[in-house]
Steps between C-alpha positions, in 0.01 A plus 500: 500500500415158348540200726795291448635223711786600736820341415663231728789634678798283499840468624627585161295824464476720816505837588810678645501568885405706662199630303363819640273554181164327559453446108290188582236719617441640161257343249570150418617552138733794592663311797551178298669707204729678771593155628561319169702801351715544831579125479575515131737819503587468876507877502441704834137466604428875530614559162266225367202618708552862383527385132183278535293811655604742259297397180196434712516851653543639149187331367272518803576881565323547182203294601438543859529748814474406858275651776631425849240691663196735393587804317858357437623398159858402376700388220632126519815614319816347664871649479774252538889544521721195507863565581721194371823456326575374170443108466204497728289404194283813508446496128419145483227525787365810357439340161341190644221714686460775245484288177135564427541886555803502280305269217220759534741806449658332185181426353348836567792683358468284187123590483578840571737529191233375279236731641740776428532405128125468459462831687751672249307375190173611651639847584633524152168413351326729722729787412421466113148478566513823728692677221221388255211638718708822539569536123135451433394755762741743354359438138140558613578805701669666209211419267248640775341167524321343822764371732290384805529119392867484422574709843298221681694231323816662591406554866418135525814409326691694750353334789588162349880552481663177580645480851840352559505150668539463871785263639413359817866470641530333855866528556758771472869551632701764348243778491464852583241641735342684214467182284365300805235759544422495123473100515273509797273750323486353159537125590286300742597700798673204685898444462781348665856644509680168495855372444695188598804733461375786735801744405302590208250630718686649799721675244202629306289813556171315599635427843611845541156632507407385836175728517366353168576126637318569852216655334444196257536266799202692677293499159478871530398712191807636319470834307755527219537853350676520171616840348550376140229199494166431641478482877304228677410332828576145586221324697519178701836400345694210660860426516712242652888472518691196501889505462774247593838691534843425604613621838758751374238671265259518789767666730567748248126589453472512862817746541362723249137505590452329850389811694254618243376124422445434880369854568221459227415172640579297177684223663199457736303406206733211397568146598862494510720198562852423526499110452788279614698362214440145396805489273717214584201308649304420198578152485310169488168424319312751304105478415482389150108527464492859659335625175217278566456637864544853362220443230210589707665821626558604151155400389329737773724783394416460136126488602552821689675658208233423262239630741681832538586553118142406401368767735728759361409415144113622573638807700433366832748585762265420817627277773334265735540613860611204749384563870669350797327220731428605856816309616704658244371864602596422875840385387545798317390730754711324773798531253425880475490541874829311545687726246344811696623376825850456369500842381392636843741276693817549287433874380591363141374293209492131550787333318311297264322831378780747479752379261627167439367184675772217447396159406821290515366159417 
């Protein structure tokens, strides 16, 4: 991230206490953005943190992988589920952080429509030329004239059939598993299931196909077999999930799918929070220059978006591998051992890795 002066904390703009999320250990531009948006909106801190990390996970998962140890390579995709009631300013916070991604999606959609029109014109021209070549071949055949030259032209023409434009879509919400697979195959291979109104996702089909979600989380190849269309295999796709949902809808999903979701390991792949409501306490001063504080975050996000889309434009889907420092490797190994000991001592999965880990503040 680009360096940016850390803001001066004053009695007007302070974080709610207690604060169990060490957000200030994130890169400076991210932590400053979280601080400014939280002080502007006074939304619950876990909600703000999840909203800030979602677009970064979306873009970075298409650019990098992480290797904590030799012969191990993992995606950097992240899944977030924030359970919060109406009035907690979920949509407001989401729009502030996701603005560059939403702007890109809008411009990409408009460009795609223009490309479709050009494709339709080129295809029609191609069909006319193809018909003319076939007609010429038919005439020469009837007259018993040489056809090698016209056949060569026709073969070359067939190989130059216009291809439909590719739309690099980054976000989806109300989508079927089949459509999700097609998007990952035909697009850039990096996508986020995202909604600030998470009931769209929880009531949809995508979150019912738990095996698909888990395979995508692991970056495993996906073989898609179609009876009436072409079958294919998706390699190295990346998928993040981010939803903000009301408690009633979350409980409904849990009631219908709890055992299956927990047994499949779905929730173990999520950062789940139940933030304490701030409704009724959002009084006092609000930060009016928050957009200035947020600008470096947006700048870096836009830079990563351009980097990712430029790579896709030339067909480059490669990723940079980031490796752990020796200190990070030791910390990671100690964490793995700690979890393993908990499994032995308790005879069950640790709470934070088997279902819902509550973050109340």
